[in-house]
Amino acid sequence: MILLISDLHLEEERPDITRAFLDLLAGRARSASALYILGDFFEAWIGDDAMTPFQLSICQALRELSDSGTAIFLMHGNRDFMLGQVFCKQAGCTLLKDPSVVPFNGEPVLLMHGDSLCTRDEAYMKLRRYLRNPITLFILRHLPLRTRHKLARKLRSESRAQTRMKANDIVDVTPEEIPRIMQEYGVKTLIHGHTHRPAIHKLQIGDKAARRIVLGDWDRQGWALQVDDSGYALAPFDFAPPPQLAAPTA
Ligand code: MN
Protein backbone atom coordinates (compact mmCIF):
# COMPACT_ATOMS: atom_id res chain seq x y z
CA MET A 1 0.00 0.00 0.00
CA ILE A 2 1.22 3.47 -0.92
CA LEU A 3 0.09 6.81 0.56
CA LEU A 4 0.23 10.20 -1.15
CA ILE A 5 -0.35 13.55 0.54
CA SER A 6 0.38 17.21 -0.28
CA ASP A 7 -0.28 20.78 0.79
CA LEU A 8 -0.09 20.28 4.55
CA HIS A 9 1.44 23.75 4.86
CA LEU A 10 3.00 22.71 8.18
CA GLU A 11 3.81 25.60 10.49
CA GLU A 12 4.20 26.06 14.23
CA GLU A 13 0.99 28.16 14.31
CA ARG A 14 -1.11 25.12 13.32
CA PRO A 15 -0.53 22.47 16.01
CA ASP A 16 -3.75 20.72 14.88
CA ILE A 17 -2.31 19.98 11.42
CA THR A 18 1.05 19.01 12.90
CA ARG A 19 -0.59 16.55 15.28
CA ALA A 20 -2.71 15.03 12.50
CA PHE A 21 0.45 14.53 10.45
CA LEU A 22 2.38 12.99 13.36
CA ASP A 23 -0.60 10.67 13.97
CA LEU A 24 -0.49 9.61 10.31
CA LEU A 25 3.25 8.92 10.55
CA ALA A 26 2.84 6.84 13.72
CA GLY A 27 -0.28 5.06 12.45
CA ARG A 28 -1.42 4.50 8.90
CA ALA A 29 1.92 5.31 7.25
CA ARG A 30 3.66 2.48 9.16
CA SER A 31 1.84 -0.11 7.08
CA ALA A 32 2.63 1.72 3.81
CA SER A 33 5.58 0.64 1.69
CA ALA A 34 6.00 4.27 0.60
CA LEU A 35 4.80 7.75 1.53
CA TYR A 36 4.84 10.45 -1.16
CA ILE A 37 4.63 14.11 -0.12
CA LEU A 38 3.91 16.14 -3.25
CA GLY A 39 4.91 19.63 -2.17
CA ASP A 40 3.90 22.49 0.08
CA PHE A 41 4.70 20.19 2.96
CA PHE A 42 5.92 23.22 4.89
CA GLU A 43 4.23 26.62 4.74
CA ALA A 44 7.65 28.21 4.35
CA TRP A 45 11.26 27.06 4.10
CA ILE A 46 14.18 29.46 3.96
CA GLY A 47 17.01 26.93 4.03
CA ASP A 48 18.22 23.69 5.59
CA ASP A 49 20.71 25.74 7.61
CA ALA A 50 17.88 27.62 9.35
CA MET A 51 15.77 24.77 10.73
CA THR A 52 13.66 25.74 13.73
CA PRO A 53 13.11 23.29 16.62
CA PHE A 54 9.61 22.75 15.13
CA GLN A 55 11.02 21.84 11.72
CA LEU A 56 13.64 19.61 13.35
CA SER A 57 10.91 17.71 15.20
CA ILE A 58 9.13 17.04 11.88
CA CYS A 59 12.45 15.92 10.41
CA GLN A 60 12.92 13.51 13.31
CA ALA A 61 9.41 12.08 12.95
CA LEU A 62 10.03 11.42 9.24
CA ARG A 63 13.29 9.74 10.16
CA GLU A 64 11.50 7.38 12.55
CA LEU A 65 9.08 6.38 9.80
CA SER A 66 11.84 5.80 7.25
CA ASP A 67 13.84 3.81 9.82
CA SER A 68 10.74 1.66 10.37
CA GLY A 69 10.89 0.63 6.70
CA THR A 70 8.54 3.03 4.86
CA ALA A 71 10.25 4.80 1.95
CA ILE A 72 9.57 8.56 1.92
CA PHE A 73 9.60 10.66 -1.24
CA LEU A 74 9.41 14.43 -1.11
CA MET A 75 8.66 16.83 -3.97
CA HIS A 76 9.05 20.59 -3.80
CA GLY A 77 6.02 22.86 -3.77
CA ASN A 78 5.93 26.58 -4.40
CA ARG A 79 6.23 27.23 -0.63
CA ASP A 80 9.07 24.89 0.23
CA PHE A 81 11.18 24.85 -2.95
CA MET A 82 14.25 25.76 -0.87
CA LEU A 83 14.06 22.47 1.01
CA GLY A 84 17.33 20.71 0.28
CA GLN A 85 19.44 17.58 0.53
CA VAL A 86 20.58 18.27 4.10
CA PHE A 87 17.00 18.03 5.36
CA CYS A 88 16.24 15.02 3.16
CA LYS A 89 19.31 13.13 4.33
CA GLN A 90 18.52 13.84 7.96
CA ALA A 91 14.85 12.88 7.51
CA GLY A 92 15.64 9.75 5.50
CA CYS A 93 13.68 11.09 2.49
CA THR A 94 14.40 11.01 -1.22
CA LEU A 95 13.87 14.29 -3.07
CA LEU A 96 11.74 13.73 -6.19
CA LYS A 97 12.01 15.95 -9.28
CA ASP A 98 8.85 17.73 -10.39
CA PRO A 99 7.58 16.08 -12.58
CA SER A 100 8.48 12.42 -11.92
CA VAL A 101 7.12 9.18 -13.35
CA VAL A 102 6.80 6.30 -10.88
CA PRO A 103 5.34 2.80 -11.29
CA PHE A 104 2.19 2.15 -9.23
CA ASN A 105 0.50 -1.25 -9.64
CA GLY A 106 2.66 -1.82 -12.72
CA GLU A 107 1.40 1.38 -14.38
CA PRO A 108 3.52 4.50 -15.02
CA VAL A 109 2.07 7.43 -13.07
CA LEU A 110 3.04 11.09 -13.40
CA LEU A 111 3.54 12.96 -10.12
CA MET A 112 3.67 16.76 -9.93
CA HIS A 113 3.14 19.47 -7.35
CA GLY A 114 0.77 21.19 -9.77
CA ASP A 115 1.83 24.84 -9.82
CA SER A 116 3.56 24.38 -13.18
CA LEU A 117 0.17 23.34 -14.66
CA CYS A 118 -1.32 26.77 -13.94
CA THR A 119 0.16 28.26 -17.10
CA ARG A 120 -2.49 30.98 -17.44
CA ASP A 121 -1.01 32.68 -14.39
CA GLU A 122 1.75 34.25 -16.44
CA ALA A 123 3.12 36.46 -13.66
CA TYR A 124 3.52 33.44 -11.39
CA MET A 125 5.08 31.30 -14.13
CA LYS A 126 7.64 34.03 -14.71
CA LEU A 127 8.42 34.27 -10.99
CA ARG A 128 8.64 30.46 -10.81
CA ARG A 129 11.18 30.30 -13.63
CA TYR A 130 13.25 32.94 -11.86
CA LEU A 131 13.09 31.36 -8.39
CA ARG A 132 13.89 27.82 -9.61
CA ASN A 133 16.89 28.95 -11.62
CA PRO A 134 20.01 27.31 -10.10
CA ILE A 135 21.80 30.67 -10.03
CA THR A 136 18.92 32.34 -8.15
CA LEU A 137 18.79 29.39 -5.74
CA PHE A 138 22.52 29.63 -5.14
CA ILE A 139 22.22 33.35 -4.35
CA LEU A 140 19.15 32.83 -2.14
CA ARG A 141 20.91 30.11 -0.14
CA HIS A 142 23.82 32.42 0.56
CA LEU A 143 21.83 35.45 1.67
CA PRO A 144 21.92 36.30 5.38
CA LEU A 145 19.08 34.67 7.36
CA ARG A 146 17.39 38.00 8.10
CA THR A 147 17.22 38.85 4.40
CA ARG A 148 15.83 35.39 3.61
CA HIS A 149 13.13 35.76 6.29
CA LYS A 150 12.18 39.15 4.88
CA LEU A 151 12.03 37.83 1.30
CA ALA A 152 9.94 34.81 2.33
CA ARG A 153 7.43 37.05 4.13
CA LYS A 154 7.23 39.33 1.09
CA LEU A 155 6.68 36.42 -1.32
CA ARG A 156 3.95 34.94 0.89
CA SER A 157 2.00 38.15 1.34
CA GLU A 158 2.26 38.99 -2.36
CA SER A 159 1.11 35.51 -3.33
CA ARG A 160 -1.88 35.76 -0.96
CA ALA A 161 -2.86 39.21 -2.25
CA GLN A 162 -2.55 38.17 -5.89
CA THR A 163 -4.45 34.90 -5.47
CA ARG A 164 -7.38 36.91 -4.06
CA MET A 165 -7.31 39.24 -7.06
CA LYS A 166 -6.90 36.65 -9.79
CA ALA A 167 -9.86 34.97 -11.44
CA ASN A 168 -10.61 31.44 -10.28
CA ASP A 169 -9.72 29.82 -13.61
CA ILE A 170 -6.34 31.57 -13.68
CA VAL A 171 -5.17 29.98 -10.43
CA ASP A 172 -6.47 26.54 -11.47
CA VAL A 173 -4.71 24.22 -13.91
CA THR A 174 -4.92 25.05 -17.61
CA PRO A 175 -7.25 22.35 -19.07
CA GLU A 176 -5.22 21.94 -22.30
CA GLU A 177 -2.03 21.48 -20.30
CA ILE A 178 -3.29 18.19 -18.79
CA PRO A 179 -3.53 15.97 -21.92
CA ARG A 180 -0.40 17.64 -23.30
CA ILE A 181 1.84 16.75 -20.34
CA MET A 182 0.26 13.29 -19.90
CA GLN A 183 0.98 12.49 -23.55
CA GLU A 184 4.49 13.89 -23.23
CA TYR A 185 5.22 11.46 -20.38
CA GLY A 186 3.12 8.60 -21.80
CA VAL A 187 0.88 8.14 -18.74
CA LYS A 188 -2.81 7.49 -18.16
CA THR A 189 -2.71 8.70 -14.56
CA LEU A 190 -1.58 12.09 -13.25
CA ILE A 191 -1.48 12.90 -9.53
CA HIS A 192 -0.88 16.42 -8.27
CA GLY A 193 -1.77 18.85 -5.48
CA HIS A 194 -1.42 22.63 -5.22
CA THR A 195 -4.91 23.76 -6.32
CA HIS A 196 -6.64 22.64 -3.10
CA ARG A 197 -9.47 21.15 -5.19
CA PRO A 198 -9.38 17.44 -4.30
CA ALA A 199 -11.06 15.23 -6.89
CA ILE A 200 -10.62 12.28 -9.22
CA HIS A 201 -11.29 13.55 -12.77
CA LYS A 202 -12.08 10.97 -15.46
CA LEU A 203 -10.48 11.93 -18.76
CA GLN A 204 -10.32 10.76 -22.32
CA ILE A 205 -6.91 11.10 -23.96
CA GLY A 206 -7.05 10.10 -27.61
CA ASP A 207 -9.21 6.97 -27.47
CA LYS A 208 -7.94 5.90 -24.04
CA ALA A 209 -9.49 6.40 -20.61
CA ALA A 210 -7.27 8.40 -18.27
CA ARG A 211 -7.54 10.14 -14.92
CA ARG A 212 -6.24 13.15 -13.03
CA ILE A 213 -6.19 12.83 -9.26
CA VAL A 214 -5.94 16.08 -7.30
CA LEU A 215 -4.82 15.72 -3.68
CA GLY A 216 -6.45 17.86 -1.00
CA ASP A 217 -4.88 20.46 1.26
CA TRP A 218 -4.88 20.02 5.02
CA ASP A 219 -6.79 22.78 6.73
CA ARG A 220 -10.08 21.82 8.41
CA GLN A 221 -9.40 18.14 7.65
CA GLY A 222 -6.65 15.97 6.24
CA TRP A 223 -6.54 14.23 2.85
CA ALA A 224 -4.71 11.15 1.69
CA LEU A 225 -4.68 9.09 -1.48
CA GLN A 226 -4.23 5.38 -0.94
CA VAL A 227 -2.96 3.18 -3.76
CA ASP A 228 -3.27 -0.58 -3.41
CA ASP A 229 -4.36 -3.67 -5.37
CA SER A 230 -7.93 -2.39 -5.45
CA GLY A 231 -6.89 0.92 -7.04
CA TYR A 232 -6.89 4.56 -6.02
CA ALA A 233 -8.89 5.82 -3.02
CA LEU A 234 -8.90 9.54 -2.21
CA ALA A 235 -10.51 10.39 1.12
CA PRO A 236 -10.56 13.12 3.75
CA PHE A 237 -10.23 12.38 7.45
CA ASP A 238 -11.02 14.41 10.54
CA PHE A 239 -8.33 15.81 12.79
CA ALA A 240 -8.37 14.36 16.29
CA PRO A 241 -9.98 16.70 18.84
CA PRO A 242 -7.44 18.79 20.76
CA PRO A 243 -6.10 17.06 23.88
CA GLN A 244 -8.29 17.64 26.95
CA LEU A 245 -6.88 19.79 29.67
CA ALA A 246 -6.07 17.65 32.69
CA ALA A 247 -8.84 17.75 35.25
CA PRO A 248 -7.81 19.34 38.55
CA THR A 249 -6.82 16.60 40.93
CA ALA A 250 -7.56 18.41 44.16
MN1 MN B 1 1.29 24.88 -3.91
mmCIF file of C-alpha atoms and ligand atoms in Angstrom:
data_model
loop_
_atom_site.group_PDB
_atom_site.id
_atom_site.type_symbol
_atom_site.label_atom_id
_atom_site.label_comp_id
_atom_site.label_asym_id
_atom_site.label_seq_id
_atom_site.Cartn_x
_atom_site.Cartn_y
_atom_site.Cartn_z
ATOM 1 C CA MET A 1 0.000 0.000 0.000
ATOM 2 C CA ILE A 2 1.216 3.472 -0.925
ATOM 3 C CA LEU A 3 0.088 6.807 0.557
ATOM 4 C CA LEU A 4 0.227 10.201 -1.147
ATOM 5 C CA ILE A 5 -0.346 13.548 0.540
ATOM 6 C CA SER A 6 0.380 17.206 -0.276
ATOM 7 C CA ASP A 7 -0.283 20.776 0.791
ATOM 8 C CA LEU A 8 -0.086 20.277 4.551
ATOM 9 C CA HIS A 9 1.440 23.750 4.860
ATOM 10 C CA LEU A 10 3.004 22.709 8.183
ATOM 11 C CA GLU A 11 3.812 25.598 10.494
ATOM 12 C CA GLU A 12 4.198 26.064 14.226
ATOM 13 C CA GLU A 13 0.992 28.162 14.307
ATOM 14 C CA ARG A 14 -1.110 25.118 13.316
ATOM 15 C CA PRO A 15 -0.531 22.467 16.009
ATOM 16 C CA ASP A 16 -3.751 20.715 14.884
ATOM 17 C CA ILE A 17 -2.312 19.983 11.422
ATOM 18 C CA THR A 18 1.048 19.011 12.902
ATOM 19 C CA ARG A 19 -0.593 16.545 15.282
ATOM 20 C CA ALA A 20 -2.712 15.031 12.504
ATOM 21 C CA PHE A 21 0.453 14.534 10.455
ATOM 22 C CA LEU A 22 2.383 12.991 13.357
ATOM 23 C CA ASP A 23 -0.600 10.672 13.965
ATOM 24 C CA LEU A 24 -0.494 9.609 10.305
ATOM 25 C CA LEU A 25 3.250 8.916 10.551
ATOM 26 C CA ALA A 26 2.845 6.845 13.724
ATOM 27 C CA GLY A 27 -0.280 5.059 12.454
ATOM 28 C CA ARG A 28 -1.418 4.496 8.900
ATOM 29 C CA ALA A 29 1.918 5.311 7.250
ATOM 30 C CA ARG A 30 3.664 2.485 9.156
ATOM 31 C CA SER A 31 1.837 -0.110 7.079
ATOM 32 C CA ALA A 32 2.626 1.717 3.814
ATOM 33 C CA SER A 33 5.579 0.645 1.688
ATOM 34 C CA ALA A 34 6.001 4.265 0.602
ATOM 35 C CA LEU A 35 4.800 7.751 1.531
ATOM 36 C CA TYR A 36 4.843 10.449 -1.164
ATOM 37 C CA ILE A 37 4.630 14.107 -0.116
ATOM 38 C CA LEU A 38 3.907 16.143 -3.246
ATOM 39 C CA GLY A 39 4.911 19.632 -2.168
ATOM 40 C CA ASP A 40 3.904 22.490 0.082
ATOM 41 C CA PHE A 41 4.698 20.185 2.963
ATOM 42 C CA PHE A 42 5.922 23.221 4.886
ATOM 43 C CA GLU A 43 4.235 26.615 4.740
ATOM 44 C CA ALA A 44 7.647 28.205 4.350
ATOM 45 C CA TRP A 45 11.265 27.059 4.100
ATOM 46 C CA ILE A 46 14.182 29.464 3.955
ATOM 47 C CA GLY A 47 17.008 26.932 4.026
ATOM 48 C CA ASP A 48 18.220 23.690 5.592
ATOM 49 C CA ASP A 49 20.711 25.744 7.610
ATOM 50 C CA ALA A 50 17.879 27.616 9.351
ATOM 51 C CA MET A 51 15.773 24.772 10.726
ATOM 52 C CA THR A 52 13.662 25.742 13.731
ATOM 53 C CA PRO A 53 13.111 23.289 16.620
ATOM 54 C CA PHE A 54 9.614 22.753 15.134
ATOM 55 C CA GLN A 55 11.016 21.840 11.723
ATOM 56 C CA LEU A 56 13.641 19.614 13.349
ATOM 57 C CA SER A 57 10.913 17.714 15.204
ATOM 58 C CA ILE A 58 9.133 17.036 11.884
ATOM 59 C CA CYS A 59 12.453 15.918 10.407
ATOM 60 C CA GLN A 60 12.921 13.507 13.312
ATOM 61 C CA ALA A 61 9.405 12.080 12.948
ATOM 62 C CA LEU A 62 10.031 11.417 9.236
ATOM 63 C CA ARG A 63 13.293 9.740 10.156
ATOM 64 C CA GLU A 64 11.503 7.383 12.555
ATOM 65 C CA LEU A 65 9.084 6.378 9.797
ATOM 66 C CA SER A 66 11.842 5.801 7.251
ATOM 67 C CA ASP A 67 13.839 3.807 9.825
ATOM 68 C CA SER A 68 10.739 1.657 10.367
ATOM 69 C CA GLY A 69 10.885 0.634 6.700
ATOM 70 C CA THR A 70 8.545 3.035 4.862
ATOM 71 C CA ALA A 71 10.252 4.802 1.946
ATOM 72 C CA ILE A 72 9.567 8.556 1.923
ATOM 73 C CA PHE A 73 9.597 10.662 -1.235
ATOM 74 C CA LEU A 74 9.405 14.426 -1.111
ATOM 75 C CA MET A 75 8.664 16.827 -3.969
ATOM 76 C CA HIS A 76 9.050 20.591 -3.802
ATOM 77 C CA GLY A 77 6.016 22.860 -3.770
ATOM 78 C CA ASN A 78 5.930 26.584 -4.397
ATOM 79 C CA ARG A 79 6.232 27.233 -0.634
ATOM 80 C CA ASP A 80 9.070 24.887 0.229
ATOM 81 C CA PHE A 81 11.180 24.849 -2.955
ATOM 82 C CA MET A 82 14.251 25.759 -0.872
ATOM 83 C CA LEU A 83 14.061 22.465 1.013
ATOM 84 C CA GLY A 84 17.329 20.706 0.278
ATOM 85 C CA GLN A 85 19.441 17.583 0.530
ATOM 86 C CA VAL A 86 20.576 18.270 4.100
ATOM 87 C CA PHE A 87 17.000 18.030 5.357
ATOM 88 C CA CYS A 88 16.236 15.018 3.164
ATOM 89 C CA LYS A 89 19.308 13.126 4.333
ATOM 90 C CA GLN A 90 18.518 13.840 7.959
ATOM 91 C CA ALA A 91 14.848 12.879 7.506
ATOM 92 C CA GLY A 92 15.636 9.749 5.500
ATOM 93 C CA CYS A 93 13.676 11.090 2.490
ATOM 94 C CA THR A 94 14.401 11.011 -1.219
ATOM 95 C CA LEU A 95 13.870 14.291 -3.068
ATOM 96 C CA LEU A 96 11.743 13.733 -6.192
ATOM 97 C CA LYS A 97 12.011 15.952 -9.278
ATOM 98 C CA ASP A 98 8.849 17.731 -10.392
ATOM 99 C CA PRO A 99 7.581 16.080 -12.577
ATOM 100 C CA SER A 100 8.476 12.421 -11.917
ATOM 101 C CA VAL A 101 7.118 9.180 -13.351
ATOM 102 C CA VAL A 102 6.795 6.301 -10.884
ATOM 103 C CA PRO A 103 5.342 2.795 -11.287
ATOM 104 C CA PHE A 104 2.189 2.152 -9.225
ATOM 105 C CA ASN A 105 0.499 -1.254 -9.641
ATOM 106 C CA GLY A 106 2.661 -1.820 -12.725
ATOM 107 C CA GLU A 107 1.399 1.378 -14.382
ATOM 108 C CA PRO A 108 3.521 4.499 -15.016
ATOM 109 C CA VAL A 109 2.068 7.430 -13.066
ATOM 110 C CA LEU A 110 3.035 11.094 -13.404
ATOM 111 C CA LEU A 111 3.538 12.961 -10.115
ATOM 112 C CA MET A 112 3.673 16.763 -9.928
ATOM 113 C CA HIS A 113 3.135 19.466 -7.355
ATOM 114 C CA GLY A 114 0.773 21.193 -9.774
ATOM 115 C CA ASP A 115 1.831 24.836 -9.816
ATOM 116 C CA SER A 116 3.560 24.375 -13.183
ATOM 117 C CA LEU A 117 0.170 23.344 -14.664
ATOM 118 C CA CYS A 118 -1.318 26.773 -13.935
ATOM 119 C CA THR A 119 0.165 28.256 -17.102
ATOM 120 C CA ARG A 120 -2.488 30.979 -17.436
ATOM 121 C CA ASP A 121 -1.010 32.679 -14.392
ATOM 122 C CA GLU A 122 1.754 34.251 -16.444
ATOM 123 C CA ALA A 123 3.115 36.465 -13.660
ATOM 124 C CA TYR A 124 3.516 33.442 -11.392
ATOM 125 C CA MET A 125 5.081 31.302 -14.132
ATOM 126 C CA LYS A 126 7.642 34.029 -14.709
ATOM 127 C CA LEU A 127 8.422 34.265 -10.985
ATOM 128 C CA ARG A 128 8.638 30.463 -10.813
ATOM 129 C CA ARG A 129 11.185 30.300 -13.635
ATOM 130 C CA TYR A 130 13.253 32.944 -11.865
ATOM 131 C CA LEU A 131 13.091 31.365 -8.391
ATOM 132 C CA ARG A 132 13.889 27.817 -9.605
ATOM 133 C CA ASN A 133 16.889 28.949 -11.625
ATOM 134 C CA PRO A 134 20.011 27.314 -10.100
ATOM 135 C CA ILE A 135 21.796 30.671 -10.029
ATOM 136 C CA THR A 136 18.923 32.337 -8.150
ATOM 137 C CA LEU A 137 18.787 29.393 -5.743
ATOM 138 C CA PHE A 138 22.524 29.631 -5.136
ATOM 139 C CA ILE A 139 22.223 33.347 -4.353
ATOM 140 C CA LEU A 140 19.148 32.827 -2.138
ATOM 141 C CA ARG A 141 20.909 30.108 -0.139
ATOM 142 C CA HIS A 142 23.823 32.421 0.562
ATOM 143 C CA LEU A 143 21.834 35.453 1.672
ATOM 144 C CA PRO A 144 21.919 36.296 5.379
ATOM 145 C CA LEU A 145 19.080 34.674 7.364
ATOM 146 C CA ARG A 146 17.388 38.002 8.102
ATOM 147 C CA THR A 147 17.218 38.848 4.404
ATOM 148 C CA ARG A 148 15.834 35.392 3.610
ATOM 149 C CA HIS A 149 13.130 35.762 6.293
ATOM 150 C CA LYS A 150 12.183 39.146 4.877
ATOM 151 C CA LEU A 151 12.034 37.829 1.302
ATOM 152 C CA ALA A 152 9.939 34.814 2.331
ATOM 153 C CA ARG A 153 7.426 37.054 4.131
ATOM 154 C CA LYS A 154 7.229 39.334 1.088
ATOM 155 C CA LEU A 155 6.679 36.422 -1.319
ATOM 156 C CA ARG A 156 3.954 34.941 0.888
ATOM 157 C CA SER A 157 2.002 38.153 1.342
ATOM 158 C CA GLU A 158 2.260 38.993 -2.364
ATOM 159 C CA SER A 159 1.107 35.513 -3.334
ATOM 160 C CA ARG A 160 -1.884 35.761 -0.959
ATOM 161 C CA ALA A 161 -2.863 39.209 -2.254
ATOM 162 C CA GLN A 162 -2.553 38.166 -5.892
ATOM 163 C CA THR A 163 -4.452 34.900 -5.468
ATOM 164 C CA ARG A 164 -7.376 36.909 -4.059
ATOM 165 C CA MET A 165 -7.306 39.245 -7.059
ATOM 166 C CA LYS A 166 -6.896 36.652 -9.791
ATOM 167 C CA ALA A 167 -9.862 34.975 -11.436
ATOM 168 C CA ASN A 168 -10.612 31.439 -10.279
ATOM 169 C CA ASP A 169 -9.721 29.816 -13.608
ATOM 170 C CA ILE A 170 -6.342 31.567 -13.677
ATOM 171 C CA VAL A 171 -5.166 29.980 -10.432
ATOM 172 C CA ASP A 172 -6.473 26.539 -11.469
ATOM 173 C CA VAL A 173 -4.710 24.219 -13.906
ATOM 174 C CA THR A 174 -4.917 25.050 -17.614
ATOM 175 C CA PRO A 175 -7.247 22.351 -19.071
ATOM 176 C CA GLU A 176 -5.218 21.942 -22.299
ATOM 177 C CA GLU A 177 -2.026 21.480 -20.297
ATOM 178 C CA ILE A 178 -3.289 18.188 -18.786
ATOM 179 C CA PRO A 179 -3.527 15.973 -21.918
ATOM 180 C CA ARG A 180 -0.403 17.643 -23.299
ATOM 181 C CA ILE A 181 1.836 16.754 -20.344
ATOM 182 C CA MET A 182 0.263 13.295 -19.901
ATOM 183 C CA GLN A 183 0.985 12.487 -23.546
ATOM 184 C CA GLU A 184 4.486 13.885 -23.234
ATOM 185 C CA TYR A 185 5.221 11.457 -20.383
ATOM 186 C CA GLY A 186 3.120 8.601 -21.800
ATOM 187 C CA VAL A 187 0.875 8.145 -18.741
ATOM 188 C CA LYS A 188 -2.808 7.491 -18.163
ATOM 189 C CA THR A 189 -2.715 8.695 -14.557
ATOM 190 C CA LEU A 190 -1.575 12.089 -13.246
ATOM 191 C CA ILE A 191 -1.482 12.899 -9.529
ATOM 192 C CA HIS A 192 -0.878 16.425 -8.268
ATOM 193 C CA GLY A 193 -1.770 18.854 -5.482
ATOM 194 C CA HIS A 194 -1.420 22.633 -5.215
ATOM 195 C CA THR A 195 -4.911 23.757 -6.317
ATOM 196 C CA HIS A 196 -6.640 22.635 -3.096
ATOM 197 C CA ARG A 197 -9.469 21.151 -5.193
ATOM 198 C CA PRO A 198 -9.382 17.439 -4.296
ATOM 199 C CA ALA A 199 -11.065 15.228 -6.892
ATOM 200 C CA ILE A 200 -10.620 12.285 -9.222
ATOM 201 C CA HIS A 201 -11.287 13.548 -12.765
ATOM 202 C CA LYS A 202 -12.076 10.969 -15.456
ATOM 203 C CA LEU A 203 -10.477 11.933 -18.761
ATOM 204 C CA GLN A 204 -10.322 10.757 -22.322
ATOM 205 C CA ILE A 205 -6.913 11.102 -23.961
ATOM 206 C CA GLY A 206 -7.052 10.103 -27.607
ATOM 207 C CA ASP A 207 -9.205 6.975 -27.471
ATOM 208 C CA LYS A 208 -7.943 5.898 -24.036
ATOM 209 C CA ALA A 209 -9.486 6.405 -20.608
ATOM 210 C CA ALA A 210 -7.267 8.395 -18.266
ATOM 211 C CA ARG A 211 -7.545 10.141 -14.917
ATOM 212 C CA ARG A 212 -6.244 13.153 -13.035
ATOM 213 C CA ILE A 213 -6.186 12.826 -9.264
ATOM 214 C CA VAL A 214 -5.943 16.079 -7.303
ATOM 215 C CA LEU A 215 -4.822 15.723 -3.678
ATOM 216 C CA GLY A 216 -6.450 17.858 -0.995
ATOM 217 C CA ASP A 217 -4.876 20.460 1.261
ATOM 218 C CA TRP A 218 -4.884 20.023 5.023
ATOM 219 C CA ASP A 219 -6.786 22.784 6.726
ATOM 220 C CA ARG A 220 -10.078 21.821 8.406
ATOM 221 C CA GLN A 221 -9.403 18.138 7.649
ATOM 222 C CA GLY A 222 -6.653 15.970 6.242
ATOM 223 C CA TRP A 223 -6.542 14.232 2.851
ATOM 224 C CA ALA A 224 -4.707 11.148 1.694
ATOM 225 C CA LEU A 225 -4.679 9.093 -1.480
ATOM 226 C CA GLN A 226 -4.229 5.382 -0.938
ATOM 227 C CA VAL A 227 -2.964 3.184 -3.761
ATOM 228 C CA ASP A 228 -3.273 -0.579 -3.406
ATOM 229 C CA ASP A 229 -4.361 -3.667 -5.372
ATOM 230 C CA SER A 230 -7.932 -2.394 -5.447
ATOM 231 C CA GLY A 231 -6.886 0.919 -7.044
ATOM 232 C CA TYR A 232 -6.892 4.564 -6.018
ATOM 233 C CA ALA A 233 -8.893 5.816 -3.022
ATOM 234 C CA LEU A 234 -8.896 9.537 -2.206
ATOM 235 C CA ALA A 235 -10.513 10.390 1.123
ATOM 236 C CA PRO A 236 -10.562 13.118 3.751
ATOM 237 C CA PHE A 237 -10.226 12.382 7.448
ATOM 238 C CA ASP A 238 -11.020 14.412 10.545
ATOM 239 C CA PHE A 239 -8.334 15.812 12.785
ATOM 240 C CA ALA A 240 -8.368 14.362 16.288
ATOM 241 C CA PRO A 241 -9.984 16.699 18.844
ATOM 242 C CA PRO A 242 -7.438 18.794 20.761
ATOM 243 C CA PRO A 243 -6.096 17.056 23.878
ATOM 244 C CA GLN A 244 -8.294 17.637 26.947
ATOM 245 C CA LEU A 245 -6.883 19.792 29.671
ATOM 246 C CA ALA A 246 -6.069 17.647 32.686
ATOM 247 C CA ALA A 247 -8.840 17.749 35.254
ATOM 248 C CA PRO A 248 -7.810 19.340 38.546
ATOM 249 C CA THR A 249 -6.816 16.599 40.931
ATOM 250 C CA ALA A 250 -7.557 18.406 44.156
HETATM 251 MN MN MN B 1 1.286 24.883 -3.911
#
